[in-house]
Coordinates of C-alpha atoms and ligand atoms in Angstrom, one line a residue:
M6 CA -92.0 211.9 4.6
G7 CA -94.0 208.8 3.5
R8 CA -96.3 206.7 5.5
I9 CA -96.9 203.0 6.3
I10 CA -100.3 201.7 5.1
C11 CA -101.2 198.4 6.3
C12 CA -103.8 197.0 4.2
G13 CA -106.3 194.5 5.2
L14 CA -107.2 192.2 2.4
G15 CA -110.2 190.1 3.8
P16 CA -110.2 186.3 4.1
G17 CA -108.8 185.1 0.7
D18 CA -111.0 185.9 -2.4
P19 CA -109.7 188.9 -3.9
D20 CA -113.4 189.9 -4.6
L21 CA -113.9 190.4 -0.9
M22 CA -111.4 193.0 -0.6
S23 CA -112.8 196.6 0.4
V24 CA -112.6 199.3 -2.5
R25 CA -110.1 201.3 -0.5
A26 CA -107.8 198.1 -0.4
D27 CA -108.2 197.5 -4.0
R28 CA -107.5 201.2 -4.8
T29 CA -104.3 201.0 -2.6
V30 CA -102.9 197.8 -3.7
R31 CA -103.0 198.9 -7.3
A32 CA -101.4 202.3 -6.6
A33 CA -98.6 200.9 -4.4
S34 CA -94.9 201.4 -5.5
H35 CA -93.5 199.6 -2.5
V36 CA -95.2 196.5 -1.1
A37 CA -94.1 194.3 1.9
Y38 CA -95.6 191.0 3.2
F39 CA -95.0 188.0 5.4
R40 CA -94.3 184.7 4.0
K41 CA -93.1 181.2 5.3
K42 CA -89.8 180.5 3.6
G43 CA -90.0 179.0 0.1
R44 CA -93.8 179.9 -0.2
P45 CA -95.6 182.6 -2.1
G46 CA -97.4 183.9 1.1
Q47 CA -101.0 184.0 1.6
A48 CA -101.2 187.9 1.3
R49 CA -99.3 188.0 -1.7
R50 CA -101.2 185.6 -3.5
I51 CA -104.5 187.4 -2.9
V52 CA -103.1 190.4 -4.8
E53 CA -101.8 188.3 -7.6
G54 CA -102.2 190.3 -11.0
M55 CA -103.1 193.6 -9.1
L56 CA -99.7 195.0 -8.4
A57 CA -98.2 197.7 -10.8
P58 CA -95.4 196.4 -13.0
D59 CA -92.7 198.7 -11.6
V60 CA -93.6 197.8 -8.0
T61 CA -90.8 196.9 -5.6
E62 CA -91.5 194.0 -3.1
Y63 CA -90.4 193.1 0.1
P64 CA -91.3 189.7 1.3
M65 CA -90.7 189.4 4.9
E66 CA -89.8 185.8 5.4
Y67 CA -90.4 184.3 9.0
P68 CA -87.0 182.7 10.2
V69 CA -89.0 179.6 11.7
T70 CA -92.6 179.0 12.0
T71 CA -93.3 175.3 13.3
E72 CA -89.5 174.3 13.3
I73 CA -89.2 174.9 17.0
A74 CA -91.7 175.5 19.8
F75 CA -93.3 178.6 19.6
D76 CA -93.0 179.1 23.4
S77 CA -89.2 178.3 23.5
V78 CA -86.8 181.2 24.2
E79 CA -84.9 180.5 21.0
Y80 CA -88.3 181.2 19.1
V81 CA -89.2 184.4 20.9
Q82 CA -85.7 185.6 20.3
L83 CA -85.6 184.9 16.7
L84 CA -89.1 186.3 16.1
A85 CA -88.2 189.7 18.1
G86 CA -85.1 189.9 16.1
F87 CA -86.6 189.4 12.9
H88 CA -89.6 192.0 13.8
D89 CA -87.0 194.7 15.0
E90 CA -84.9 194.2 11.6
W91 CA -88.1 194.6 9.6
A92 CA -89.7 197.6 11.7
E93 CA -86.1 199.5 11.1
R94 CA -86.1 198.6 7.4
L95 CA -89.6 200.0 6.8
A96 CA -89.3 202.9 9.1
R97 CA -86.2 204.1 6.8
L98 CA -88.0 203.2 3.7
S99 CA -91.1 205.3 4.9
R100 CA -88.8 208.6 5.1
A101 CA -89.0 208.6 1.4
V102 CA -91.9 206.7 0.0
D103 CA -95.2 205.2 1.1
V104 CA -95.1 201.5 1.9
V105 CA -98.1 199.3 1.7
V106 CA -97.9 196.1 4.0
L107 CA -100.1 193.4 3.0
C108 CA -102.1 191.6 5.8
E109 CA -104.7 188.7 5.3
G110 CA -108.0 189.2 7.1
D111 CA -108.1 192.2 9.3
P112 CA -104.6 193.6 10.6
Y113 CA -105.9 194.3 14.2
F114 CA -107.3 191.0 14.5
Y115 CA -104.3 188.7 15.4
G116 CA -102.6 189.9 12.5
S117 CA -99.0 189.6 12.0
F118 CA -98.6 193.3 11.3
M119 CA -99.4 194.0 15.1
H120 CA -95.7 193.2 15.9
L121 CA -94.5 195.9 13.4
H122 CA -97.3 198.3 14.5
T123 CA -96.1 198.0 18.4
R124 CA -92.5 198.9 17.1
L125 CA -93.4 201.8 14.7
Q126 CA -96.2 203.6 16.4
G127 CA -95.4 207.1 17.3
R128 CA -92.2 207.0 14.9
V129 CA -93.9 206.8 11.5
E130 CA -97.3 207.8 10.3
I131 CA -99.4 204.5 10.0
E132 CA -102.7 204.0 8.3
V133 CA -104.5 200.6 8.9
I134 CA -107.2 199.7 6.3
A135 CA -109.8 197.5 7.8
G136 CA -110.5 193.9 6.2
I137 CA -113.0 191.3 6.5
P138 CA -111.7 188.9 9.1
G139 CA -110.7 185.2 7.9
M140 CA -113.5 183.7 10.4
V141 CA -116.2 185.7 8.6
G142 CA -115.2 184.4 5.3
C143 CA -115.2 180.7 6.8
W144 CA -118.9 181.0 8.4
N145 CA -120.1 182.4 5.1
G146 CA -118.9 179.0 3.8
V147 CA -121.1 177.0 6.2
G148 CA -124.0 179.1 5.2
Q149 CA -125.6 179.3 8.8
P150 CA -125.9 182.3 11.0
I151 CA -122.9 181.9 13.4
A152 CA -124.6 183.7 16.4
L153 CA -128.1 185.1 17.4
G154 CA -130.1 186.3 20.1
D155 CA -128.2 186.4 23.3
D156 CA -125.6 184.2 22.2
V157 CA -122.1 184.7 23.6
T158 CA -119.4 184.2 20.9
T159 CA -115.8 183.2 22.0
V160 CA -112.7 183.3 19.8
L161 CA -110.2 180.8 20.9
M162 CA -106.7 180.2 19.7
G163 CA -105.7 176.5 19.1
T164 CA -102.4 177.0 20.7
L165 CA -104.3 177.4 24.1
A166 CA -103.9 174.5 26.6
E167 CA -106.4 171.9 26.4
D168 CA -108.1 172.7 29.7
E169 CA -108.3 176.1 28.8
L170 CA -110.0 175.4 25.5
E171 CA -112.5 173.2 27.2
R172 CA -113.5 175.7 29.8
H173 CA -114.2 178.3 27.1
M174 CA -116.1 176.0 25.0
R175 CA -118.3 174.9 28.0
D176 CA -118.8 178.7 28.8
S177 CA -119.8 179.9 25.4
D178 CA -122.5 179.6 22.9
A179 CA -120.9 180.1 19.6
L180 CA -117.2 179.4 19.0
V181 CA -114.4 180.1 16.6
V182 CA -111.2 178.4 16.9
M183 CA -108.2 179.9 15.0
K184 CA -104.8 178.6 14.5
T185 CA -105.9 175.0 14.4
G186 CA -103.1 173.6 12.1
R187 CA -101.1 171.0 14.0
N188 CA -103.4 171.8 17.1
L189 CA -106.6 170.3 15.7
A190 CA -106.3 166.8 17.5
K191 CA -106.2 168.9 20.8
V192 CA -109.2 171.2 19.7
R193 CA -111.1 168.1 18.7
R194 CA -110.5 166.3 22.3
A195 CA -111.5 169.7 24.3
L196 CA -114.7 169.9 21.9
S197 CA -115.5 166.4 22.8
S198 CA -115.0 166.9 26.5
A199 CA -117.2 169.9 26.4
G200 CA -119.8 168.1 24.5
R201 CA -119.7 170.4 21.3
L202 CA -117.8 168.0 18.8
D203 CA -121.0 167.1 17.0
D204 CA -122.0 170.5 16.3
A205 CA -118.4 171.7 15.0
W206 CA -117.5 172.3 11.5
L207 CA -113.7 172.7 10.2
V208 CA -113.2 175.0 7.3
E209 CA -109.9 174.9 5.8
R210 CA -108.7 177.8 3.3
G211 CA -112.0 179.7 3.7
T212 CA -112.8 181.7 0.3
M213 CA -109.3 180.7 -1.0
P214 CA -108.6 178.2 -3.7
G215 CA -109.0 174.8 -2.3
E216 CA -111.6 175.6 0.2
R217 CA -113.0 172.6 2.4
V218 CA -116.1 172.8 4.5
V219 CA -116.8 169.6 6.7
R220 CA -118.2 168.6 9.7
L221 CA -115.2 168.0 12.3
A222 CA -116.5 164.7 13.5
E223 CA -116.3 163.5 10.0
V224 CA -112.5 164.4 9.6
D225 CA -110.0 161.7 9.6
G226 CA -106.2 162.3 10.9
G227 CA -105.4 165.0 13.3
D228 CA -103.8 167.5 11.2
C229 CA -105.3 170.4 8.8
P230 CA -103.5 173.7 7.1
Y231 CA -102.5 176.6 9.2
F232 CA -105.3 178.6 7.4
A233 CA -108.1 176.5 9.0
I234 CA -110.7 177.6 11.5
V235 CA -113.3 175.3 13.5
L236 CA -116.7 176.9 14.3
V237 CA -119.6 175.9 16.5
H238 CA -122.8 178.0 15.8
G239 CA -124.7 179.4 18.7
K240 CA -128.4 178.4 18.8
G241 CA -129.8 181.7 20.1
R242 CA -132.4 182.1 22.9
H243 CA -134.9 179.9 21.1
P244 CA -135.2 178.5 17.6
D245 CA -136.8 181.7 16.2
A246 CA -134.7 184.3 18.2
A247 CA -133.0 185.6 15.2
E248 CA -132.8 189.4 15.3
Ligands
PQ2_8 C1 -95.3 179.2 15.9 C2 -97.0 179.8 15.7 C3 -97.8 179.8 16.9 C4 -99.1 180.5 16.9 O1 -99.9 180.5 15.8 O2 -99.3 181.2 18.0 C5 -97.0 180.7 14.7 N1 -97.0 180.3 13.5 C6 -97.5 179.0 13.5 C7 -97.6 178.2 12.1 C8 -97.3 178.6 11.0 N2 -97.3 179.7 10.6 C9 -97.3 179.9 9.1 C10 -97.3 178.8 8.7 C11 -97.1 178.3 7.0 C12 -98.7 178.6 6.4 C13 -98.6 178.0 5.0 O3 -97.7 178.8 4.2 O4 -99.4 177.2 4.6 C14 -97.4 177.9 9.8 C15 -97.7 176.4 9.7 C16 -96.3 175.5 9.5 O5 -95.3 176.2 9.2 O6 -96.6 174.6 9.1 C17 -97.1 181.3 8.3 C18 -97.6 182.4 9.1 N3 -97.4 182.9 10.3 C19 -98.2 184.1 10.4 C20 -98.7 184.5 9.1 C21 -99.3 185.7 8.8 C22 -100.6 185.8 9.2 O7 -101.2 184.9 9.4 O8 -101.0 187.0 9.2 C23 -98.3 183.3 8.2 C24 -98.7 183.2 6.8 C25 -97.4 183.6 6.0 C26 -97.7 183.3 4.6 O9 -98.7 183.8 4.2 O10 -97.1 182.7 3.9 C27 -98.2 184.8 11.7 C28 -97.8 184.6 12.9 N4 -97.5 183.2 13.2 C29 -97.2 183.2 14.6 C30 -96.8 182.1 15.2 C31 -97.4 184.4 15.0 C32 -95.9 185.1 15.7 C33 -95.5 184.6 17.1 C34 -96.3 185.6 18.2 O11 -97.2 185.8 18.3 O12 -95.1 186.0 19.0 C35 -97.7 185.5 14.1 C36 -96.9 186.5 13.6 C37 -98.9 186.2 14.4 C38 -100.0 185.2 15.0 O13 -100.1 183.9 14.4 O14 -100.6 185.5 16.1 C39 -97.7 178.5 14.8 C40 -97.3 177.2 15.2 C41 -98.5 176.4 15.5 C42 -98.5 175.0 15.8 O15 -97.8 174.7 16.6 O16 -99.1 174.4 15.1
SAM9 C1 -102.3 185.1 12.5 S1 -103.9 184.8 12.5 C2 -104.4 186.2 11.3 C3 -105.9 186.5 11.4 C4 -106.3 187.5 10.4 N1 -105.7 188.8 10.6 C5 -107.8 187.6 10.1 O1 -108.2 188.9 10.3 O2 -108.4 186.5 10.2 C6 -103.8 183.3 11.4 C7 -105.1 182.5 11.6 O3 -106.2 183.0 11.2 C8 -107.2 181.9 10.6 N2 -107.5 182.5 9.3 C9 -107.3 183.3 8.7 N3 -107.9 183.6 7.5 C10 -108.4 182.3 7.3 C11 -109.3 181.7 6.1 N4 -109.3 182.3 5.1 N5 -109.4 180.2 6.3 C12 -109.2 179.8 7.4 N6 -108.5 180.1 8.5 C13 -108.1 181.6 8.2 C14 -106.3 180.6 10.6 O4 -107.1 180.0 11.8 C15 -105.0 181.0 10.8 O5 -104.2 180.2 12.0

């Protein structure tokens, strides 16, 4: 009986992978990972050069990402079918061998593996290896403390409605906005209404090749890559409140 090992790979730079993840990836004989059709996949890219020469790879290609609305019935059905199918394939495979599923960042933190985890839990032995979340790599790239003292930190998804975003932005000190991508213009308007735009940073592809760190107010255009995060740093209780 094999296991499914979901391996958190950290934010992008392979040097930021844990020792356990490094060891697991190098020893793997069967490796699965998500990717957009026609692209190599971020998780696969992180482990480039680390896989054994005789490894068997299972790219799990999303049937859609942004081609149709993510809240449409069709999108939900397509993704549910896709996740069902891969959960079955991995369950079958893991009867004979260990399968390593690659996951960017930390698997339990908005990771795509959660959709397989809910389908496989209790049926197959699962191990999840912790990884540094993408947002940690991003705030490291800005080079300032994200939160200190009594700061409340809120993690938001850019896919939320504009009024929801604005409400949370007003109520929190430090902010992390993930899934910015095509939602960047909306995130920007919400920050502006909440009076936080001038303090916001945009980090594209944090710790990955092509990383870009800029003040959001200085960005032209309303679009950015899917792998991008907006940050607003907390200011702490008072200027010297760092603990
Ligand atoms: C629809 C949408 C809504 C949303 O984000 O909620 C959404 N993905 C969108 C865009 C998008 N996704 C990807 C690209 C290409 C990036 C590139 O290749 O550059 C683009 C952009 C594009 O296609 O242009 C690829 C991708 N997607 C995921 C991973 C894996 C990972 O990140 O672990 C990878 C990397 C694969 C790789 O490495 O190749 C994971 C997830 N994507 C989901 C949804 C979640 C399932 C739905 C659910 O929760 O039921 C799930 C499973 C988990 C989650 O995100 O929570 C959003 C539209 C937002 C908008 O409207 O702008
Ligand atoms: C499905 S979530 C996956 C989160 C991942 N499990 C983690 O721990 O960071 C995808 C979102 O994470 C964010 N993200 C993850 N890694 C990133 C990085 N290195 N640079 C910028 N954004 C990143 C982006 O906002 C992207 O839309």
